CSV table of C-alpha atoms in Angstrom, one decimal:
chain,number,residue,atom,x,y,z
A,10,UNK,CA,36.5,-16.9,8.8
A,11,UNK,CA,35.1,-13.5,9.6
A,12,UNK,CA,37.3,-10.5,9.9
A,13,UNK,CA,36.5,-8.0,12.8
A,14,UNK,CA,36.6,-4.3,12.1
A,15,UNK,CA,38.1,-2.8,15.2
A,16,UNK,CA,36.4,0.6,14.6
A,17,UNK,CA,33.0,-1.0,14.7
A,18,UNK,CA,33.6,-3.5,17.4
A,19,UNK,CA,32.3,-2.5,20.9
A,20,UNK,CA,33.8,-4.9,23.5
A,21,UNK,CA,31.5,-5.9,26.4
A,22,UNK,CA,34.2,-7.4,28.7
A,23,UNK,CA,37.3,-6.1,30.3
A,24,UNK,CA,39.4,-8.6,28.3
A,25,UNK,CA,37.8,-7.3,25.0
A,26,UNK,CA,38.7,-3.7,25.9
A,27,UNK,CA,42.3,-4.7,26.6
A,28,UNK,CA,42.5,-6.5,23.3
A,29,UNK,CA,41.0,-3.5,21.4
A,30,UNK,CA,43.4,-1.1,23.2
A,31,UNK,CA,46.4,-3.2,22.3
A,32,UNK,CA,47.3,-4.1,25.8
A,33,UNK,CA,47.1,-7.8,24.9
A,34,UNK,CA,48.6,-8.6,21.5
A,35,UNK,CA,48.7,-12.4,21.4
A,36,UNK,CA,46.4,-15.3,22.3
A,37,UNK,CA,49.2,-16.8,24.4
A,38,UNK,CA,49.0,-13.9,26.9
A,39,UNK,CA,45.3,-14.7,27.5
A,40,UNK,CA,46.0,-18.3,28.5
A,41,UNK,CA,49.2,-17.3,30.5
A,42,UNK,CA,47.1,-15.0,32.7
A,43,UNK,CA,44.1,-17.4,32.9
A,44,UNK,CA,41.6,-15.0,31.3
A,45,UNK,CA,38.3,-16.4,30.1
A,46,UNK,CA,37.3,-15.6,26.5
A,47,UNK,CA,33.6,-14.5,26.4
A,48,UNK,CA,33.7,-12.7,23.0
A,49,UNK,CA,34.5,-14.5,19.8
A,50,UNK,CA,35.8,-11.3,18.3
A,51,UNK,CA,38.8,-11.6,20.5
A,52,UNK,CA,39.8,-14.9,18.8
A,53,UNK,CA,39.1,-13.4,15.4
A,54,UNK,CA,41.5,-10.5,16.1
A,55,UNK,CA,44.3,-12.5,17.8
A,56,UNK,CA,44.1,-15.6,15.5
A,57,UNK,CA,43.2,-14.2,12.0
A,58,UNK,CA,44.1,-17.5,10.2
A,59,UNK,CA,41.6,-19.7,12.1
A,60,UNK,CA,40.1,-22.5,10.1
A,61,UNK,CA,36.8,-24.2,10.7
A,62,UNK,CA,35.3,-27.6,9.7
A,63,UNK,CA,31.7,-28.7,10.0
A,64,UNK,CA,31.7,-32.1,11.6
A,65,UNK,CA,28.0,-33.0,11.6
A,66,UNK,CA,24.5,-31.6,11.1
A,67,UNK,CA,21.7,-33.5,12.7
A,68,UNK,CA,17.9,-33.0,13.0
A,69,UNK,CA,16.8,-33.1,16.7
A,70,UNK,CA,13.4,-32.9,18.2
A,71,UNK,CA,12.1,-31.5,21.5
A,72,UNK,CA,8.7,-32.3,23.0
A,73,UNK,CA,6.7,-29.2,24.1
A,74,UNK,CA,3.2,-28.7,25.3
A,75,UNK,CA,2.3,-27.6,21.7
A,76,UNK,CA,3.9,-30.7,20.1
A,77,UNK,CA,7.2,-31.6,18.7
A,78,UNK,CA,9.7,-28.9,17.9
A,79,UNK,CA,12.3,-29.6,15.2
A,80,UNK,CA,15.8,-28.0,15.2
A,81,UNK,CA,19.1,-28.6,13.5
A,82,UNK,CA,22.1,-29.4,15.6
A,83,UNK,CA,25.5,-28.5,14.2
A,84,UNK,CA,29.0,-29.6,15.5
A,85,UNK,CA,31.9,-27.4,14.4
A,86,UNK,CA,35.6,-27.6,15.1
A,87,UNK,CA,38.0,-24.6,14.7
A,88,UNK,CA,41.7,-24.4,14.9
A,89,UNK,CA,44.8,-22.7,13.5
A,90,UNK,CA,46.6,-26.0,12.7
A,91,UNK,CA,49.4,-24.8,15.0
A,92,UNK,CA,48.5,-25.6,18.6
A,93,UNK,CA,45.0,-24.2,19.2
A,94,UNK,CA,41.6,-25.9,18.8
A,95,UNK,CA,38.0,-25.6,19.8
A,96,UNK,CA,34.8,-27.5,19.4
A,97,UNK,CA,31.3,-26.1,19.6
A,98,UNK,CA,27.6,-27.1,19.3
A,99,UNK,CA,24.8,-25.0,18.0
A,100,UNK,CA,21.0,-25.5,17.6
A,101,UNK,CA,18.6,-23.5,15.5
A,102,UNK,CA,15.6,-23.9,13.2
A,103,UNK,CA,17.8,-23.2,10.2
A,104,UNK,CA,21.1,-25.0,9.3
A,105,UNK,CA,23.0,-21.8,8.7
A,106,UNK,CA,22.1,-20.3,12.1
A,107,UNK,CA,23.0,-23.6,13.8
A,108,UNK,CA,26.5,-23.5,12.1
A,109,UNK,CA,27.0,-19.9,13.1
A,110,UNK,CA,26.1,-20.6,16.8
A,111,UNK,CA,28.4,-23.7,16.8
A,112,UNK,CA,31.3,-21.7,15.3
A,113,UNK,CA,30.8,-19.0,17.9
A,114,UNK,CA,30.8,-21.5,20.8
A,115,UNK,CA,33.9,-23.3,19.3
A,116,UNK,CA,35.8,-20.0,19.4
A,117,UNK,CA,34.8,-19.4,23.0
A,118,UNK,CA,36.0,-23.0,23.8
A,119,UNK,CA,39.4,-22.5,22.2
A,120,UNK,CA,42.2,-24.2,24.1
A,121,UNK,CA,46.0,-24.5,23.7
A,122,UNK,CA,47.4,-27.9,22.8
A,123,UNK,CA,50.8,-29.1,23.9
A,124,UNK,CA,52.6,-30.9,21.1
A,125,UNK,CA,55.9,-32.7,21.0
A,126,UNK,CA,57.5,-36.0,20.0
A,127,UNK,CA,56.7,-38.5,22.7
A,128,UNK,CA,57.5,-41.6,20.7
A,129,UNK,CA,60.7,-43.4,21.6
A,130,UNK,CA,60.9,-44.7,18.0
A,131,UNK,CA,61.4,-41.1,16.7
A,132,UNK,CA,62.9,-38.6,19.2
A,133,UNK,CA,63.1,-35.9,16.6
A,134,UNK,CA,62.2,-33.1,19.1
A,135,UNK,CA,59.7,-31.6,16.6
A,136,UNK,CA,56.1,-30.8,17.7
A,137,UNK,CA,54.3,-33.2,15.3
A,138,UNK,CA,52.6,-35.5,17.8
A,139,UNK,CA,51.4,-35.5,21.5
A,140,UNK,CA,54.2,-35.4,24.1
A,141,UNK,CA,52.8,-38.3,26.1
A,142,UNK,CA,49.8,-40.6,26.3
A,143,UNK,CA,46.7,-38.6,27.0
A,144,UNK,CA,43.0,-39.6,27.5
A,145,UNK,CA,39.7,-37.9,26.9
A,146,UNK,CA,36.1,-38.9,27.6
A,147,UNK,CA,32.6,-37.6,26.6
A,148,UNK,CA,29.5,-39.7,27.2
A,149,UNK,CA,30.2,-43.3,26.4
A,150,UNK,CA,33.2,-42.5,24.2
A,151,UNK,CA,36.7,-42.8,25.6
A,152,UNK,CA,39.8,-42.0,23.5
A,153,UNK,CA,43.5,-42.5,24.1
A,154,UNK,CA,46.0,-40.5,22.1
A,155,UNK,CA,49.4,-42.3,21.8
A,156,UNK,CA,52.5,-40.6,20.5
A,157,UNK,CA,53.6,-41.9,17.1
A,158,UNK,CA,56.8,-41.4,15.1
A,159,UNK,CA,57.1,-39.2,12.0
A,160,UNK,CA,55.3,-40.5,8.9
A,161,UNK,CA,52.7,-42.6,10.6
A,162,UNK,CA,49.9,-40.0,10.1
A,163,UNK,CA,46.6,-39.8,12.0
A,164,UNK,CA,45.5,-43.3,12.8
A,165,UNK,CA,42.0,-42.4,13.9
A,166,UNK,CA,38.4,-42.0,12.7
A,167,UNK,CA,37.3,-39.2,10.4
A,168,UNK,CA,35.9,-37.0,13.1
A,169,UNK,CA,39.0,-37.4,15.3
A,170,UNK,CA,41.2,-36.7,12.3
A,171,UNK,CA,39.5,-33.4,11.6
A,172,UNK,CA,39.9,-32.2,15.2
A,173,UNK,CA,43.5,-33.4,15.5
A,174,UNK,CA,44.4,-31.8,12.1
A,175,UNK,CA,43.0,-28.4,13.2
A,176,UNK,CA,45.1,-28.7,16.4
A,177,UNK,CA,48.3,-29.2,14.5
A,178,UNK,CA,48.8,-32.9,15.3
A,179,UNK,CA,50.3,-34.8,12.3
A,180,UNK,CA,51.2,-38.2,13.7
A,181,UNK,CA,49.3,-40.1,16.4
A,182,UNK,CA,47.9,-43.5,17.3
A,183,UNK,CA,44.4,-43.7,18.9
A,184,UNK,CA,42.5,-46.2,20.9
A,185,UNK,CA,38.8,-45.8,21.3
A,186,UNK,CA,35.9,-47.3,23.3
A,187,UNK,CA,32.2,-46.6,23.3
A,188,UNK,CA,29.8,-45.6,20.5
A,189,UNK,CA,32.1,-43.5,18.2
A,190,UNK,CA,29.2,-43.2,15.7
A,191,UNK,CA,27.9,-40.4,18.0
A,192,UNK,CA,29.8,-37.5,16.3
A,193,UNK,CA,29.3,-35.1,19.1
A,194,UNK,CA,30.7,-37.3,21.9
A,195,UNK,CA,33.5,-38.5,19.6
A,196,UNK,CA,34.6,-34.9,18.8
A,197,UNK,CA,34.3,-33.8,22.4
A,198,UNK,CA,36.3,-36.8,23.7
A,199,UNK,CA,39.2,-35.8,21.3
A,200,UNK,CA,38.9,-32.2,22.3
A,201,UNK,CA,39.0,-33.1,26.0
A,202,UNK,CA,42.1,-35.3,25.4
A,203,UNK,CA,43.9,-32.5,23.7
A,204,UNK,CA,42.9,-30.1,26.5
A,205,UNK,CA,44.4,-32.6,29.0
A,206,UNK,CA,47.8,-32.1,27.4
A,207,UNK,CA,48.1,-29.1,29.7
A,208,UNK,CA,46.6,-30.8,32.7
A,209,UNK,CA,48.8,-31.6,35.7
A,210,UNK,CA,47.9,-33.9,38.5
A,211,UNK,CA,49.2,-32.8,41.9
């Protein structure tokens, strides 16, 4: 991942200026105060060990008055494998630009993931799975993440495995419905499920 030079970076938001001045030192402070990340450099500075994985590249077409316009659509997931994950989509005429756009959006979509040991078969109190049953949906795809005991691994499709691994989930059972061959919806459904680990119903 790219490393930001603080001397060259000119923040455009109040949060960016606070990060550059050292008033905010950890990514946890941002989410604790409900700040919105609008600059990917903030994530690069506060999470230097962020990893990324290209989930899919697809050729898409758009009809214009001049004819068909071809673009590449990239889906990228980022995470530190320790409780933070993001998924982004990017479109461009060149594959590299599409991947860069998707990576930038994934950083802006970064969310914290609550982990735990919600399986009654394990009860080890280590954050290796999800703390409770959680669901996510995107398009026709619905996924349910079920806590699993240690040693089970990631019982999921390849796309879901990549997103879960980047989030730091090591053991989980999954149940899916819908067209999981659509990589974008599948990845976003898993992302929404992980984001819902911090969702409370009142």
